[in-house]
Amino acid sequence: TRMLAAGELAGAGLDVYEHGTDVNADLRRLANVVLLPHMGSATIEGRMEMGEKVIINIKTFADGHRPPDQVFPAML
C-alpha cells in the first residue's frame, strides 16, 4: 500500500482478496488500484480449462498416480 501511494509502484490489479470482500480501506482509496471480486477466470475459456484440469486430475488419481495439481496442507 505504501509503495502504491508513494508512486514507487505504478499500479496494481487485484482479483482475489485475502479475507473475502473485506479489502484494506487504504487500497480502496488509491486511484492506481483496480479491485475485482475474483472475476479474472470468469471467461468461457477459463471455465473450460478449469473443467479440463478437473478431469485430468480425476483420471490421473483413478489410474493410481499423483494428480498434477495436488495441494498439500503444508503448502497452504
Coordinates of N, CA and C in Angstrom, one line a residue:
T1 N 0.8 -1.2 0.0 CA 0.0 0.0 0.0 C 0.9 1.3 0.0
R2 N 1.9 1.3 0.8 CA 2.8 2.4 0.9 C 3.4 2.7 -0.4
M3 N 3.9 1.7 -1.1 CA 4.6 1.9 -2.4 C 3.7 2.4 -3.5
L4 N 2.4 1.9 -3.4 CA 1.4 2.4 -4.4 C 1.1 3.8 -4.1
A5 N 0.9 4.2 -2.9 CA 0.6 5.6 -2.5 C 1.7 6.5 -2.8
A6 N 3.0 6.0 -2.7 CA 4.1 6.9 -2.9 C 4.5 7.0 -4.4
G7 N 3.8 6.2 -5.2 CA 4.2 6.1 -6.7 C 5.4 5.3 -7.0
E8 N 5.9 4.6 -6.0 CA 7.0 3.7 -6.3 C 6.6 2.4 -7.1
L9 N 5.3 2.1 -7.0 CA 4.7 1.1 -7.8 C 3.6 1.7 -8.6
A10 N 3.7 1.6 -9.9 CA 2.8 2.3 -10.8 C 1.3 2.0 -10.5
G11 N 1.0 0.8 -10.2 CA -0.4 0.4 -10.0 C -0.5 -1.1 -9.7
A12 N -1.7 -1.5 -9.4 CA -2.0 -2.9 -9.0 C -3.4 -3.2 -9.5
G13 N -3.5 -4.4 -10.0 CA -4.8 -5.0 -10.3 C -5.0 -6.2 -9.4
L14 N -5.9 -6.2 -8.5 CA -6.1 -7.3 -7.6 C -7.5 -8.0 -7.8
D15 N -7.4 -9.3 -8.0 CA -8.6 -10.1 -8.4 C -9.0 -11.0 -7.2
V16 N -8.2 -11.2 -6.3 CA -8.6 -12.1 -5.1 C -8.2 -11.4 -3.9
Y17 N -9.0 -11.4 -2.9 CA -8.7 -10.7 -1.6 C -8.4 -11.7 -0.6
E18 N -7.5 -11.4 0.3 CA -7.1 -12.3 1.4 C -8.3 -12.7 2.3
H19 N -9.2 -11.8 2.6 CA -10.3 -12.0 3.5 C -11.6 -11.7 2.9
G20 N -11.9 -12.5 1.8 CA -13.2 -12.3 1.1 C -13.3 -10.9 0.6
T21 N -14.4 -10.2 0.9 CA -14.7 -8.9 0.4 C -14.2 -7.8 1.4
D22 N -13.6 -8.2 2.5 CA -13.0 -7.3 3.5 C -11.7 -6.8 2.9
V23 N -11.7 -5.7 2.1 CA -10.5 -5.2 1.5 C -9.9 -4.0 2.3
N24 N -8.6 -4.0 2.4 CA -8.0 -2.9 3.1 C -8.5 -1.5 2.6
A25 N -9.0 -0.7 3.5 CA -9.6 0.6 3.1 C -8.6 1.5 2.4
D26 N -7.3 1.4 2.7 CA -6.3 2.2 2.1 C -6.2 1.9 0.6
L27 N -6.3 0.6 0.3 CA -6.3 0.2 -1.1 C -7.5 0.7 -1.9
R28 N -8.6 0.7 -1.2 CA -9.9 1.2 -1.9 C -9.8 2.7 -2.3
R29 N -9.0 3.5 -1.6 CA -8.9 4.9 -1.8 C -7.9 5.3 -2.9
L30 N -7.0 4.3 -3.3 CA -6.0 4.6 -4.3 C -6.5 4.6 -5.7
A31 N -6.3 5.6 -6.5 CA -6.7 5.7 -7.9 C -5.9 4.8 -8.8
N32 N -4.8 4.3 -8.4 CA -3.9 3.4 -9.2 C -4.1 2.0 -8.9
V33 N -5.2 1.7 -8.2 CA -5.5 0.3 -7.8 C -6.9 -0.1 -8.4
V34 N -7.0 -1.2 -9.1 CA -8.2 -1.8 -9.6 C -8.5 -3.0 -8.8
L35 N -9.7 -3.1 -8.2 CA -10.1 -4.2 -7.3 C -11.3 -4.9 -8.0
L36 N -11.2 -6.2 -8.2 CA -12.3 -7.0 -8.7 C -12.6 -8.2 -7.8
P37 N -13.8 -8.6 -7.7 CA -14.2 -9.7 -6.8 C -14.0 -11.1 -7.4
H38 N -12.7 -11.5 -7.6 CA -12.4 -12.8 -8.1 C -13.1 -13.2 -9.4
M39 N -12.9 -12.3 -10.4 CA -13.5 -12.4 -11.7 C -12.5 -12.7 -12.8
G40 N -11.2 -12.8 -12.5 CA -10.3 -13.0 -13.6 C -10.4 -14.2 -14.4
S41 N -11.0 -15.3 -13.8 CA -11.1 -16.5 -14.6 C -12.5 -16.7 -15.1
A42 N -13.4 -15.7 -14.9 CA -14.8 -15.8 -15.3 C -15.0 -15.6 -16.8
T43 N -14.3 -16.4 -17.6 CA -14.5 -16.4 -19.1 C -14.8 -17.8 -19.5
I44 N -15.4 -18.0 -20.7 CA -15.7 -19.3 -21.2 C -14.5 -20.1 -21.2
E45 N -13.4 -19.5 -21.8 CA -12.1 -20.3 -21.9 C -11.6 -20.7 -20.6
G46 N -11.6 -19.8 -19.6 CA -11.1 -20.1 -18.3 C -11.9 -21.2 -17.6
R47 N -13.2 -21.1 -17.7 CA -14.0 -22.2 -17.1 C -13.8 -23.5 -17.8
M48 N -13.6 -23.5 -19.1 CA -13.4 -24.8 -19.9 C -12.1 -25.4 -19.4
E49 N -11.0 -24.5 -19.3 CA -9.7 -25.0 -18.8 C -9.8 -25.6 -17.4
M50 N -10.6 -25.0 -16.5 CA -10.8 -25.5 -15.2 C -11.4 -26.9 -15.2
G51 N -12.4 -27.0 -16.0 CA -13.1 -28.3 -16.2 C -12.2 -29.4 -16.7
E52 N -11.3 -29.0 -17.7 CA -10.4 -30.0 -18.2 C -9.3 -30.4 -17.2
K53 N -8.9 -29.4 -16.4 CA -7.9 -29.7 -15.3 C -8.6 -30.7 -14.3
V54 N -9.8 -30.5 -14.0 CA -10.5 -31.4 -13.0 C -10.5 -32.8 -13.6
I55 N -10.9 -32.9 -14.9 CA -11.0 -34.3 -15.5 C -9.6 -34.9 -15.5
I56 N -8.5 -34.2 -15.8 CA -7.2 -34.7 -15.9 C -6.8 -35.2 -14.5
N57 N -7.1 -34.4 -13.4 CA -6.7 -34.8 -12.1 C -7.5 -36.0 -11.6
I58 N -8.7 -36.1 -11.9 CA -9.5 -37.3 -11.5 C -9.0 -38.5 -12.2
K59 N -8.8 -38.4 -13.5 CA -8.3 -39.6 -14.3 C -6.9 -40.0 -13.8
T60 N -6.0 -39.1 -13.5 CA -4.7 -39.4 -13.1 C -4.8 -40.1 -11.7
F61 N -5.6 -39.6 -10.8 CA -5.8 -40.2 -9.5 C -6.4 -41.6 -9.6
A62 N -7.4 -41.7 -10.5 CA -8.0 -43.1 -10.7 C -7.1 -44.1 -11.3
D63 N -6.1 -43.6 -12.0 CA -5.1 -44.5 -12.6 C -3.9 -44.8 -11.6
G64 N -4.1 -44.3 -10.4 CA -3.1 -44.6 -9.3 C -1.9 -43.7 -9.3
H65 N -2.0 -42.6 -9.9 CA -0.9 -41.6 -9.9 C -1.2 -40.4 -9.1
R66 N -0.2 -39.6 -8.8 CA -0.4 -38.3 -8.1 C -1.0 -37.3 -9.1
P67 N -2.1 -36.7 -8.8 CA -2.7 -35.6 -9.6 C -1.7 -34.4 -9.8
P68 N -1.6 -33.9 -11.0 CA -0.6 -32.8 -11.2 C -0.9 -31.5 -10.4
D69 N -2.1 -31.3 -10.0 CA -2.5 -30.1 -9.3 C -2.8 -30.3 -7.8
Q70 N -2.2 -31.4 -7.3 CA -2.5 -31.7 -5.9 C -1.9 -30.7 -5.0
V71 N -2.6 -30.3 -4.0 CA -2.1 -29.3 -3.0 C -2.1 -30.0 -1.6
F72 N -1.0 -29.8 -0.9 CA -0.8 -30.4 0.4 C -1.0 -29.3 1.4
P73 N -1.5 -29.7 2.6 CA -1.8 -28.7 3.7 C -0.5 -27.9 4.0
A74 N 0.6 -28.5 4.0 CA 1.9 -27.7 4.3 C 2.1 -26.6 3.3
M75 N 1.5 -26.7 2.1 CA 1.7 -25.7 1.0 C 0.9 -24.5 1.3
L76 N -0.2 -24.6 2.1 CA -1.1 -23.5 2.3 C -0.6 -22.5 3.4

